[in-house]
Short mmCIF file of C-alpha atoms and ligand atoms in Angstrom, two decimals:
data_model
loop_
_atom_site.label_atom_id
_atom_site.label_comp_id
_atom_site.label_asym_id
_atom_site.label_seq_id
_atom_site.Cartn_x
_atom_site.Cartn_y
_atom_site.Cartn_z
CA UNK A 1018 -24.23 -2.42 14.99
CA UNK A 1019 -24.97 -4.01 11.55
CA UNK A 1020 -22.02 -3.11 8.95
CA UNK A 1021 -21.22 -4.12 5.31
CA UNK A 1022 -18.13 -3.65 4.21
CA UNK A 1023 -18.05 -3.90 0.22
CA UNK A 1024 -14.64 -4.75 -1.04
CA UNK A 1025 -12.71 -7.75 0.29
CA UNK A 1026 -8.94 -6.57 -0.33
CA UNK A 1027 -6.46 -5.19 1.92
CA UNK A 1028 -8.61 -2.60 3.29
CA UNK A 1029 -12.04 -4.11 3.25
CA UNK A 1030 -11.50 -7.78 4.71
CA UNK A 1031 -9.02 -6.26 7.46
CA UNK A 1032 -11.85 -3.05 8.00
CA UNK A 1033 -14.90 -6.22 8.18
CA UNK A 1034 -12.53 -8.31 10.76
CA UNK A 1035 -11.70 -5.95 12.69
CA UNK A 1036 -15.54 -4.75 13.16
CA UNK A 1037 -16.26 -7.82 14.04
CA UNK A 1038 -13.72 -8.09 16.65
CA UNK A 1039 -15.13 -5.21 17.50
CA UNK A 1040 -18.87 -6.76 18.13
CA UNK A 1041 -20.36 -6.34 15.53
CA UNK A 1042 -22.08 -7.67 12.48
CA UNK A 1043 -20.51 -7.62 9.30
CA UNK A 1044 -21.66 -8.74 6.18
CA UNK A 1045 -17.99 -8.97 3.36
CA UNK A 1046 -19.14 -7.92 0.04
CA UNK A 1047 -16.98 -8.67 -3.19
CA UNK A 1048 -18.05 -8.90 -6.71
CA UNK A 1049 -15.05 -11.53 -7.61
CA UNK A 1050 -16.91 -14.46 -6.16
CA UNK A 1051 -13.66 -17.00 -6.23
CA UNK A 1052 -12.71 -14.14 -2.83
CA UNK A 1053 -15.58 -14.65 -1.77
CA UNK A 1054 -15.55 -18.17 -1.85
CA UNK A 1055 -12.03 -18.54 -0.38
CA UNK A 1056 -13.49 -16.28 2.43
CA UNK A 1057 -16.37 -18.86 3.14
CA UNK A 1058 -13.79 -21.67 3.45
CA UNK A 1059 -11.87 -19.86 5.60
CA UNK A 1060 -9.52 -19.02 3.53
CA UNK A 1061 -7.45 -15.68 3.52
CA UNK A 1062 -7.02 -14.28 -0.50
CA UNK A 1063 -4.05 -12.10 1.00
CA UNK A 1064 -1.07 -12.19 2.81
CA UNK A 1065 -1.70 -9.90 6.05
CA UNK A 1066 0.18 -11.15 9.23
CA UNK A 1067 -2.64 -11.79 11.66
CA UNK A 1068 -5.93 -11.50 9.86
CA UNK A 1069 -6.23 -15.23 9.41
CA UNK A 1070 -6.37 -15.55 13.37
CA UNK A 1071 -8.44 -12.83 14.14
CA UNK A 1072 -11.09 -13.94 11.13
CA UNK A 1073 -11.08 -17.26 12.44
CA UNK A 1074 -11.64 -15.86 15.82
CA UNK A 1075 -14.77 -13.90 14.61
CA UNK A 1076 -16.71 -16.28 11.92
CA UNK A 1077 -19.81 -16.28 14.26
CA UNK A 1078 -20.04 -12.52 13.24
CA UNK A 1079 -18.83 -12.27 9.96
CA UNK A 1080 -20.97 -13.36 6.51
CA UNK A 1081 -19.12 -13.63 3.32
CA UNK A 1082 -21.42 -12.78 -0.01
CA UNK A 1083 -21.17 -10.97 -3.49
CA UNK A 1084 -24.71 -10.07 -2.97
CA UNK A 1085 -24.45 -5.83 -2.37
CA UNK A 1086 -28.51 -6.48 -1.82
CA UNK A 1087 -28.33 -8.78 0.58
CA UNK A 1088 -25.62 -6.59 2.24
CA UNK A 1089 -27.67 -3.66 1.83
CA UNK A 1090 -31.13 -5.23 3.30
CA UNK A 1091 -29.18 -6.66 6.48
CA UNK A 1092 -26.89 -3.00 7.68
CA UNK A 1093 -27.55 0.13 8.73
CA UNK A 1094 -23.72 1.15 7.58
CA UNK A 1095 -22.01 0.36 4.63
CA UNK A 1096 -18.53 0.70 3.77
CA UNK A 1097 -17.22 1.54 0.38
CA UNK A 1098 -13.88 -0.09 0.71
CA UNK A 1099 -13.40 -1.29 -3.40
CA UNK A 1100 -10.24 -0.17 -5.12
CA UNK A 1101 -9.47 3.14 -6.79
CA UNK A 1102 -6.90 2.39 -9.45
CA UNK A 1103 -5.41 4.87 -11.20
CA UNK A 1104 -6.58 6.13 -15.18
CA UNK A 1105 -3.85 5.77 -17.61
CA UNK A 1106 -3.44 10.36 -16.99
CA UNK A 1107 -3.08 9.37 -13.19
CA UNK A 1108 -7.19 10.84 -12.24
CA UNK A 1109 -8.42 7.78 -9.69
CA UNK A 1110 -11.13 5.67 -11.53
CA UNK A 1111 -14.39 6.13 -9.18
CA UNK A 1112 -16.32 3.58 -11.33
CA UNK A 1113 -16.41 1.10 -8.76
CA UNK A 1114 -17.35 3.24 -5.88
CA UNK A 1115 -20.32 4.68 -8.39
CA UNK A 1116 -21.24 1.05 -8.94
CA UNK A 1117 -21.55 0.15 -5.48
CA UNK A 1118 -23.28 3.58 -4.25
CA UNK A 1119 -26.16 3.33 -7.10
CA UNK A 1120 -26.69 -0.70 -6.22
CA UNK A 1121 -26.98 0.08 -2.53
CA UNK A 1122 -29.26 3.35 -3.27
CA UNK A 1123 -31.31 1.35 -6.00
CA UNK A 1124 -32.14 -1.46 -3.11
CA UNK A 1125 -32.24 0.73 0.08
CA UNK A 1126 -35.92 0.40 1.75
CA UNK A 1127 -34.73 1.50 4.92
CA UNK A 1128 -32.51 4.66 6.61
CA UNK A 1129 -28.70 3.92 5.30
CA UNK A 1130 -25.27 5.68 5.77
CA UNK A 1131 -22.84 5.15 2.85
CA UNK A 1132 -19.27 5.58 3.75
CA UNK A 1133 -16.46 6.04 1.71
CA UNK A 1134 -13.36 4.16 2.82
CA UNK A 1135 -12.09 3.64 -0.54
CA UNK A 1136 -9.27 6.41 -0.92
CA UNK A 1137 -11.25 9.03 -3.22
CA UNK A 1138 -10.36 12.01 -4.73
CA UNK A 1139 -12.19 15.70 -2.90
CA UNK A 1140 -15.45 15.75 -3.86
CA UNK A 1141 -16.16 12.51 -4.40
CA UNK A 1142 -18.88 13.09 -1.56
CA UNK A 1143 -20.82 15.12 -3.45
CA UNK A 1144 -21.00 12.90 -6.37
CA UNK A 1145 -22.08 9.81 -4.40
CA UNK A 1146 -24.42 11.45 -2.83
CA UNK A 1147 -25.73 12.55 -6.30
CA UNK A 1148 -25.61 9.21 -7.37
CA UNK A 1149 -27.90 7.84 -4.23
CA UNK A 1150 -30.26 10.41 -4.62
CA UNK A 1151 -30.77 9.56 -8.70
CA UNK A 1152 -31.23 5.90 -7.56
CA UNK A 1153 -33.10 5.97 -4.65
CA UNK A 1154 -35.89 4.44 -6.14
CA UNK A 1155 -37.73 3.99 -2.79
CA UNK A 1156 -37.16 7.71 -1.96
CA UNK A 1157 -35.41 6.59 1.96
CA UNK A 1158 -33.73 8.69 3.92
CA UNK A 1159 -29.86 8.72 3.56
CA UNK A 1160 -26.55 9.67 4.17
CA UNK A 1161 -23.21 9.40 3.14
CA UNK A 1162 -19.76 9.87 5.30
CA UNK A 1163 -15.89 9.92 4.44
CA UNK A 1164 -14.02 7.80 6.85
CA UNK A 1165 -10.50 7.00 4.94
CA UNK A 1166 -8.42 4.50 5.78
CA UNK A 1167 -5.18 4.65 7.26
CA UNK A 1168 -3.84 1.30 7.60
CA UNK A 1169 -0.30 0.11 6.21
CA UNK A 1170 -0.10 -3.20 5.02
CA UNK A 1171 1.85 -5.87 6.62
CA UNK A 1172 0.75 -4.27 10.20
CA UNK A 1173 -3.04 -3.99 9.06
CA UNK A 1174 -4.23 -5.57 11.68
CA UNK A 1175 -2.74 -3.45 14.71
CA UNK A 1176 -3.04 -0.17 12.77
CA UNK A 1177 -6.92 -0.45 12.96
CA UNK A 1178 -7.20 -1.80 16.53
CA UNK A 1179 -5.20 0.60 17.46
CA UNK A 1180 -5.10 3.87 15.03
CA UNK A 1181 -3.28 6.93 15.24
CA UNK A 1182 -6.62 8.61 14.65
CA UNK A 1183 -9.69 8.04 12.94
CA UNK A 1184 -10.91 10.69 10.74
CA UNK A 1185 -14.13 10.67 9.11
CA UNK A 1186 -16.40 13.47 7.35
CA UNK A 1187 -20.22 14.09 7.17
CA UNK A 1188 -22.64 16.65 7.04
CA UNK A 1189 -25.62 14.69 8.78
CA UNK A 1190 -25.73 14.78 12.64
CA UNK A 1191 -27.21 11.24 12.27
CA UNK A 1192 -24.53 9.93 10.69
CA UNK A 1193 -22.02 11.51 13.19
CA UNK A 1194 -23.81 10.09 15.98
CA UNK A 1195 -23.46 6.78 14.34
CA UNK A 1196 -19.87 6.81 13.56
CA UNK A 1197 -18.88 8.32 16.90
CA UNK A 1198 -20.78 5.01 18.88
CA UNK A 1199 -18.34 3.07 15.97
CA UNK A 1200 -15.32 4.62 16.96
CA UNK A 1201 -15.28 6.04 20.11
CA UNK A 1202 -14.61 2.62 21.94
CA UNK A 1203 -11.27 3.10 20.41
CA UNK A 1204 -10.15 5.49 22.88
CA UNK A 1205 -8.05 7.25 20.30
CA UNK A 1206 -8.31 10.89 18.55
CA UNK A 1207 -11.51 11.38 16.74
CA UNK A 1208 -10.97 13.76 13.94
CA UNK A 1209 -14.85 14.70 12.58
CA UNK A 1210 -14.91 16.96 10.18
CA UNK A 1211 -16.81 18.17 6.75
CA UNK A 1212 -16.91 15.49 4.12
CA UNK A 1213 -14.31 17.44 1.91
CA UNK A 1214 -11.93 17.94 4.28
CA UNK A 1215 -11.83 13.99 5.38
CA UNK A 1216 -11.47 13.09 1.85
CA UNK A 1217 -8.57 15.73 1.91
CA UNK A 1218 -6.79 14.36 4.83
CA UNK A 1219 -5.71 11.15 3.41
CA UNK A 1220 -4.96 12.42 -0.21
CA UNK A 1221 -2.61 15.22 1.79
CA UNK A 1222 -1.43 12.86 4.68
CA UNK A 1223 -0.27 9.74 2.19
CA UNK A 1224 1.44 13.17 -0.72
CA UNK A 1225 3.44 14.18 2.71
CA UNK A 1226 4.79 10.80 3.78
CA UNK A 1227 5.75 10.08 0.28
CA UNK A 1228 7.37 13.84 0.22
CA UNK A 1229 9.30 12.80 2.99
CA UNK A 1230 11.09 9.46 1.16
CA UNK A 1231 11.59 11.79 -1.95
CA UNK A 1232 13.40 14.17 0.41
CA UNK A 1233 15.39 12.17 1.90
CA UNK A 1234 16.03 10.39 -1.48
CA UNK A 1235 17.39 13.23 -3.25
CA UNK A 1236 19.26 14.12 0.44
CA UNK A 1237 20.95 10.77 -0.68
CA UNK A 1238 21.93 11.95 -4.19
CA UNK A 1239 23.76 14.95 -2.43
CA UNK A 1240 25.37 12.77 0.70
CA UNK A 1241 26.93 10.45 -2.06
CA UNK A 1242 28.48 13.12 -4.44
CA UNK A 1243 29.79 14.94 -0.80
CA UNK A 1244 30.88 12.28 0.78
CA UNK A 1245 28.07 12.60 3.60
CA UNK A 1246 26.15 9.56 5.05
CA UNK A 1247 22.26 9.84 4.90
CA UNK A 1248 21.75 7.92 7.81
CA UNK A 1249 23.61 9.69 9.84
CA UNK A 1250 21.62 12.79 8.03
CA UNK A 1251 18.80 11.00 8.79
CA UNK A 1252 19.07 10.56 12.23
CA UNK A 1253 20.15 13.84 13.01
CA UNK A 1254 17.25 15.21 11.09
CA UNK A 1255 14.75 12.54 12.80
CA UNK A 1256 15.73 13.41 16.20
CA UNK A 1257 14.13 17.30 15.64
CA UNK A 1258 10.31 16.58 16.91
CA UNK A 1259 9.01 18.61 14.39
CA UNK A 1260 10.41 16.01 11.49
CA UNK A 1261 10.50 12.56 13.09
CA UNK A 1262 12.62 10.18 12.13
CA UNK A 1263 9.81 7.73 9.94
CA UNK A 1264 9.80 7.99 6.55
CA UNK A 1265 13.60 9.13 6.08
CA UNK A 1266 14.63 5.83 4.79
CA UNK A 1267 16.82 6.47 2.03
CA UNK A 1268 16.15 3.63 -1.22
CA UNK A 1269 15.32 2.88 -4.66
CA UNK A 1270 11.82 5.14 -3.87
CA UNK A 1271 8.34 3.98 -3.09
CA UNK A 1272 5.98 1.85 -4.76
CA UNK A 1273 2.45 0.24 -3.57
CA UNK A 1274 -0.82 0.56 -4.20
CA UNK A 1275 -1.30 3.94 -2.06
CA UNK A 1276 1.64 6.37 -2.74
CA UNK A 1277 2.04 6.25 -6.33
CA UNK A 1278 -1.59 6.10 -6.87
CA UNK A 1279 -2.75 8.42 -4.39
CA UNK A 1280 0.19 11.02 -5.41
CA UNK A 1281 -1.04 11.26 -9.02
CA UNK A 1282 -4.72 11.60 -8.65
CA UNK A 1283 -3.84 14.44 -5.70
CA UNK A 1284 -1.89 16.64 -8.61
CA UNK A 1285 -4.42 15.27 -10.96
CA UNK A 1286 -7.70 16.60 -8.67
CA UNK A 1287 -5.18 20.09 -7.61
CA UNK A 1288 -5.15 20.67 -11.54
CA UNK A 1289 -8.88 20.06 -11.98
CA UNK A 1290 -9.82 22.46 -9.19
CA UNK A 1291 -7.17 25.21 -11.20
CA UNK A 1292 -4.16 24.46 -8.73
CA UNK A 1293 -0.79 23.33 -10.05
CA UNK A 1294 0.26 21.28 -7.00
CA UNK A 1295 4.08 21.66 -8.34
CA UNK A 1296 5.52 20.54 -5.20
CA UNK A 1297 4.07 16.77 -5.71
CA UNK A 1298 5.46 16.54 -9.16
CA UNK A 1299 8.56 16.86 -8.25
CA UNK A 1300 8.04 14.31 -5.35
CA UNK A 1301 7.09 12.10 -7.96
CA UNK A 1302 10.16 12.52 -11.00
CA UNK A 1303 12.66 12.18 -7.57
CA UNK A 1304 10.67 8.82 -7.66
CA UNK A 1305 10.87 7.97 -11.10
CA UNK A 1306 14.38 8.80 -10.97
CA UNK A 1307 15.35 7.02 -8.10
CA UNK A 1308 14.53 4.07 -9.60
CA UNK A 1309 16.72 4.88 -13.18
CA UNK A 1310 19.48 5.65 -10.76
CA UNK A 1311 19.62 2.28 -8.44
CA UNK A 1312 19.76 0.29 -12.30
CA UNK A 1313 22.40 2.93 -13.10
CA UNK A 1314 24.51 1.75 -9.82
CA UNK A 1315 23.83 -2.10 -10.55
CA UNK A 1316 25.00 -1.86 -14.17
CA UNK A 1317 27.84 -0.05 -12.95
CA UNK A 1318 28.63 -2.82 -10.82
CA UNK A 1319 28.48 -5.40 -13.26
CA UNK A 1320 30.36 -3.54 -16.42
CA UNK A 1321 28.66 -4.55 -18.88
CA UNK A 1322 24.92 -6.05 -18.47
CA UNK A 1323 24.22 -7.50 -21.42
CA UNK A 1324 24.22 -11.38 -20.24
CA UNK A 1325 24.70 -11.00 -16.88
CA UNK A 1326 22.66 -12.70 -14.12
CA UNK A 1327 21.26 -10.33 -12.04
CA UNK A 1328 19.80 -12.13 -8.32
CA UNK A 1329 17.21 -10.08 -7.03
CA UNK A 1330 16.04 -10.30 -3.11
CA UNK A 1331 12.33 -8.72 -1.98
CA UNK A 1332 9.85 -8.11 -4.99
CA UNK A 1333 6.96 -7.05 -2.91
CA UNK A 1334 6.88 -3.05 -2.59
CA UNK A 1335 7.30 -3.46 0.84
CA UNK A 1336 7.96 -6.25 3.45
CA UNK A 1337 5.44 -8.67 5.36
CA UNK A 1338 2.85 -8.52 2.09
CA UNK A 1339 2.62 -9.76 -0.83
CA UNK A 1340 1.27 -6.86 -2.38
CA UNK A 1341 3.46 -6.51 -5.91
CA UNK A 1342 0.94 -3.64 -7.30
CA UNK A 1343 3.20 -1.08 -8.46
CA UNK A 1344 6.59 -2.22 -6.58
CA UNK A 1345 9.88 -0.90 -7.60
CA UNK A 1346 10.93 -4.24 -8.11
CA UNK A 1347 8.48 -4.33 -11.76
CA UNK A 1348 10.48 -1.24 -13.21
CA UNK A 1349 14.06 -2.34 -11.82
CA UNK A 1350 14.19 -5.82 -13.16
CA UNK A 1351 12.00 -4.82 -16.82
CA UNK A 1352 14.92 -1.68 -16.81
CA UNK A 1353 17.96 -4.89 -16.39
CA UNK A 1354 15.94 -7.12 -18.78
CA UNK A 1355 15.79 -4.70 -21.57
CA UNK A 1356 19.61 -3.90 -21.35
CA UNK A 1357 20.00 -7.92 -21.59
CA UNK A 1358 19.86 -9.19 -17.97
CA UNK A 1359 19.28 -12.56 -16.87
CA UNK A 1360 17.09 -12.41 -13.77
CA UNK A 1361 16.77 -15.10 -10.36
CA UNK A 1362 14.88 -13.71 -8.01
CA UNK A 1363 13.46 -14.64 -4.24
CA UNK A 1364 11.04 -13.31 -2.01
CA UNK A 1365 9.47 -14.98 0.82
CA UNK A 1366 5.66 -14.11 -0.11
CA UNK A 1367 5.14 -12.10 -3.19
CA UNK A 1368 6.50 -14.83 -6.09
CA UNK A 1369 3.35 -16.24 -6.78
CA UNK A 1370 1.80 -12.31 -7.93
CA UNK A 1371 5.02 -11.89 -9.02
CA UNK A 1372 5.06 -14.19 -12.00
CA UNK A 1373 1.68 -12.84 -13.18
CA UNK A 1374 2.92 -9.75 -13.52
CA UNK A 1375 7.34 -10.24 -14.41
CA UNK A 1376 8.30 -12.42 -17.32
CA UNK A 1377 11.20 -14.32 -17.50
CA UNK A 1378 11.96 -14.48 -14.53
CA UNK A 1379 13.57 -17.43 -12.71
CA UNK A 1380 12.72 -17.78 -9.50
CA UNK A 1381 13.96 -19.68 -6.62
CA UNK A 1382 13.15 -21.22 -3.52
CA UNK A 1383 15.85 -19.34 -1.44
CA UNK A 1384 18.54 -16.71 -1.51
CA UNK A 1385 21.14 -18.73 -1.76
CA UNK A 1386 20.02 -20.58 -4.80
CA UNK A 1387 19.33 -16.87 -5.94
CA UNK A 1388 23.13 -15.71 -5.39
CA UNK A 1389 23.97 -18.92 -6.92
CA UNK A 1390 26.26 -17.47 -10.03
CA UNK A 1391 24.96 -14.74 -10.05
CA UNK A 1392 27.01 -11.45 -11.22
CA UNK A 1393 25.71 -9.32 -9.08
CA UNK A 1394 23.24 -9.61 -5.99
CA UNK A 1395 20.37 -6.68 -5.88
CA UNK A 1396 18.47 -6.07 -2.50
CA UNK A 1397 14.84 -4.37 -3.55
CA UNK A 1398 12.60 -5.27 -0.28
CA UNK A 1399 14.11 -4.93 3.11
CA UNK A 1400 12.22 -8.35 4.51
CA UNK A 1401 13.98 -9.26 7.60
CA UNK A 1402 15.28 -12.72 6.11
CA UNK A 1403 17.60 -10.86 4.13
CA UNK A 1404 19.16 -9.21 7.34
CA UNK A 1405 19.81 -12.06 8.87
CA UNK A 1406 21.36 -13.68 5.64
CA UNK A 1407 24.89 -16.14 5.77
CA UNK A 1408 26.85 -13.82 3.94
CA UNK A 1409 29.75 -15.73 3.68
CA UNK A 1410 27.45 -18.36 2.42
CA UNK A 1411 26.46 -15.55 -0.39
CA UNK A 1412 29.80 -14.28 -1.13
CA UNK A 1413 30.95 -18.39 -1.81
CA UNK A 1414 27.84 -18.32 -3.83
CA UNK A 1415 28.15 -15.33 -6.14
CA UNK A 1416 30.33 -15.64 -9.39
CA UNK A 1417 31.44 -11.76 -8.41
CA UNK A 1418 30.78 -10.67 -4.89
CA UNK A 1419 28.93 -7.87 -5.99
CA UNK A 1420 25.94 -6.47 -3.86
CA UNK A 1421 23.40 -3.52 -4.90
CA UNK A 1422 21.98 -2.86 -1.67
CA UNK A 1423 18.35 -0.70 -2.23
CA UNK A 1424 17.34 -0.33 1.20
CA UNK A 1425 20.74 -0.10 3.16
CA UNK A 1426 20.15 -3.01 5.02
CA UNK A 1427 24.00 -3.94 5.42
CA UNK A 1428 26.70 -2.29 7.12
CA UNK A 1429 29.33 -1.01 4.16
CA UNK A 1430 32.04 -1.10 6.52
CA UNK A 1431 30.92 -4.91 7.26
CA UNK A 1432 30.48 -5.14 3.90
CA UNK A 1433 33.76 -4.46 2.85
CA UNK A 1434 35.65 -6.29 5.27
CA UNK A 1435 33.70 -9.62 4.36
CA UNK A 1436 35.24 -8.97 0.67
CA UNK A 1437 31.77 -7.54 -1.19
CA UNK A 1438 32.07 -4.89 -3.97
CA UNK A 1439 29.01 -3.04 -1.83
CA UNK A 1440 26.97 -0.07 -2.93
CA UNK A 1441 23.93 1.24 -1.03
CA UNK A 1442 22.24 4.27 -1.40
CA UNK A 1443 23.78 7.38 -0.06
CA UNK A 1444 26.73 6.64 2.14
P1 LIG B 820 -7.96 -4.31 -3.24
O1 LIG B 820 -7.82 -4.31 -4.71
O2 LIG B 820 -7.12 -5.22 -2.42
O3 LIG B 820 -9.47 -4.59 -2.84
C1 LIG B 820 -10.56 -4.04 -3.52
C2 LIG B 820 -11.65 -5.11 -3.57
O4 LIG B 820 -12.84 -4.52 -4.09
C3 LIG B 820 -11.30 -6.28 -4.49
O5 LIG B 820 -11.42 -7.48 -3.77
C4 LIG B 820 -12.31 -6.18 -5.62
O6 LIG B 820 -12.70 -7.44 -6.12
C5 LIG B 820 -13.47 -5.47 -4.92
N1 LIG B 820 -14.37 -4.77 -5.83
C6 LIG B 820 -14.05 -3.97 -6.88
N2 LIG B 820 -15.17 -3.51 -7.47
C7 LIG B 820 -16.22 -3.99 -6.77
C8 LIG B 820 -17.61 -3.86 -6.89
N3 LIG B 820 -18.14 -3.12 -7.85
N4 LIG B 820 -18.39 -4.52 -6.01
C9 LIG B 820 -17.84 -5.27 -5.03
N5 LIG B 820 -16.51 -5.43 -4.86
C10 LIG B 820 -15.70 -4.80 -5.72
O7 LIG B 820 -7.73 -2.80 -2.79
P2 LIG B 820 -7.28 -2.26 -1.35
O8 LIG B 820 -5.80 -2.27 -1.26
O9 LIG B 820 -8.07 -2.92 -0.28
O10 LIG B 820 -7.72 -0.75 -1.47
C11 LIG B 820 -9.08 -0.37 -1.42
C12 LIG B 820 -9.15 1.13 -1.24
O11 LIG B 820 -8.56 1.51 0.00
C13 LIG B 820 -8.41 1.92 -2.30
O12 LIG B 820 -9.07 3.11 -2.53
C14 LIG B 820 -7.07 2.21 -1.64
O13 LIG B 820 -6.46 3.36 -2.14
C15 LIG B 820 -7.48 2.41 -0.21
N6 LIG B 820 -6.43 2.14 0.77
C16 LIG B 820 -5.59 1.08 0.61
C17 LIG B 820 -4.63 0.82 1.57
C18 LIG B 820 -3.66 -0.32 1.41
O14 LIG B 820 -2.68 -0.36 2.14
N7 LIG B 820 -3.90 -1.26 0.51
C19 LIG B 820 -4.53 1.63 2.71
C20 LIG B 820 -5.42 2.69 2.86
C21 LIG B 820 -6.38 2.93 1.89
#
């Protein structure tokens, strides 16, 4: 088949790849042409374990332009994979997937299908449809198609060649036909369904995970004021098939570019459509608050903050990316800095989007040189580097063995044999 896939970030370059490992021809679209000229040296603009080899592997199939035109001319599918950032009251901002639907409809001379893989709001549909019909200046035949996207950074690559499920949306037969010869090969569940409801699956699927950390988060609050452990909750929860034990990590909350955002514009679109989707909200303060609470506990540790070096391990939201778009570690470190932190801080990927984005910041080449005299050490990403840390090494380091552990990676009883002044979340 002939694809484009417009958008070269974490969705779209993995979604283009992986196509092409597939068979087929893709044409990468991007309007930032320095991505697009990284792509044509061979170069990978993000960190995504894998995608490197399996791009290399594939270059005979794959064509890298910021020509949407020259995209549109060469495929009979095209993929609407740009971002959907949030608007300062939390609604997505569509502007880019409007921009890219009227370009394609403006040049199409031929039959096209349009699909959304962008994460979009219900509805959305409708309105690029609209679009495509005001700007079909050649008056072709069209369709359009939801097909979100359901991969999870860091494991990109494996999560589309093998998916849970792929669900896509459409009201055409055509374009059913079309993505069923895509997907089918897969061998996995095919969820088909009416454009609305697609859209609604991942707004509702990505609300639900994040309900589950906020559940188990404020299941923390309780297990540390009763004396409880939350993994031990945790586990015995997990073990019931009907809740499964993913997603009941308790920490310092979630971050990302899919949660947070994706959260807000489904209360956001609820509210529009006359629902108050009061359940979410509250998934989201537990978040906020999570966060207020874990630079509670570290200023606890340390007495008084004013002047004290904080060492901070992980600022990625998550580990095995580099993707720092609305981590916890922004809102952690600016709450220590403006009660008069000092801040070192490590992470094996992320630094380098990190300093565009935190101030004053020193960062290091290691862990060590981060628990180098430091008051207090602060664990924000779980990367498994930190696991396997020398903590003997740290505790000779620190000027007060003093560890704020955000994601539970250390044993407390461990912990507090080896001499540390621990404090994880919940237990
Ligand atoms: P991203 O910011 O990494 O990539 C978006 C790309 O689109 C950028 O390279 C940008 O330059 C390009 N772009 C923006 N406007 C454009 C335009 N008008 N023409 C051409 N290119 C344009 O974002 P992402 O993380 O890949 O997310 C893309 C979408 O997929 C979002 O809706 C997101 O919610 C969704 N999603 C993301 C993930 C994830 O883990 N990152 C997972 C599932 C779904």
């Amino acid at each position: 088949m002939k694809l484009a896939v417009v958008g070269t970030g974490y969705v779209g370059l993995v979604s283009g790849v992986c196509f092409a490992e597939w068979g087929h021809q893709v044409i990468c679209v991007d309007n930032d042409a320095s991505k697009i000229d990284m792509l044509k040296k061979g170069q990978i603009p993000i960190y995504e374990p894998g995608l490197k080899e399996l791009m290399d592997k594939n270059l005979q199939r794959l064509v890298f332009t910021t020509s949407i035109e020259e995209a549109t001319d060469k495929s009979d599918i095209i993929f609407i994979a740009v971002g959907t950032p949030p608007r300062p009251n939390g609604e997505a901002d569509l502007s880019a997937v409007e921009t890219v639907a009227a370009t394609v409809a403006r040049r199409m001379k031929s039959y096209k299908l349009v699909v959304e893989k962008s994460t979009v709001p219900v509805q959305t549909g409708d309105r690029v449809k609209q679009t495509m019909a005001v700007n079909n200046v050649n008056k072709v035949e069209f369709d359009v198609a939801s097909n979100p996207e359901f991969l999870r950074e860091g494991t990109a690559i494996e999560d589309s060649l093998k998916p849970d499920r792929v669900v896509f949306g459409t009201d055409s037969v055509r374009a059913k036909k079309m993505l069923l010869e895509l997907y089918s090969p897969l061998g996995c569940p095919i969820v088909a369904t009416d454009i609305q409801s697609s859209e609604l699956i991942k707004h509702a699927s990505n609300s639900f995970l994040a309900m589950k950390i906020s559940f188990i988060n404020a299941v923390a609050n309780v297990c540390e004021k009763s004396g409880a452990n939350v993994e031990q909750v945790a586990e015995g929860m997990g073990l019931d098939r009907r809740i499964g034990r993913s997603f009941l990590n308790a920490g310092i909350g979630f971050g990302g570019f899919c949660f947070p955002k994706d959260l807000q514009a489904f209360i956001r679109i609820s509210e529009k459509l006359g629902y108050d989707f009061k359940l979410l909200k509250a998934v989201e303060e537990i978040n906020e608050d999570q966060k207020k609470l874990f630079v509670k506990k570290i200023e606890e540790l340390v007495w008084n903050i004013s002047g004290k070096t904080i060492g901070i391990l992980g600022l990625a939201f998550k580990p095995n990316t580099d993707d720092m778009r609305f981590a916890p570690s922004i809102d952690i470190i600016e709450a220590l800095q403006k009660d008069g932190a000092k801040i070192k801080a490590y992470d094996p990927v992320s630094m380098d989007r990190a300093r565009q984005v935190l101030k004053d910041v020193q960062y290091c080449d290691n862990p060590y040189d981060v628990a180098q005299d430091a008051d207090c050490l602060v664990i924000v990403t779980e990367w498994d580097e930190f696991k396997k840390l020398d903590l003997v090494r740290i505790k000779s380091l620190l000027k007060v063995p003093a560890i704020a552990d955000g994601r539970n990676i250390f044993d407390p009883d461990k912990m507090k044999e080896l001499g540390f002044i621990y404090q994880g979340i919940g237990r």
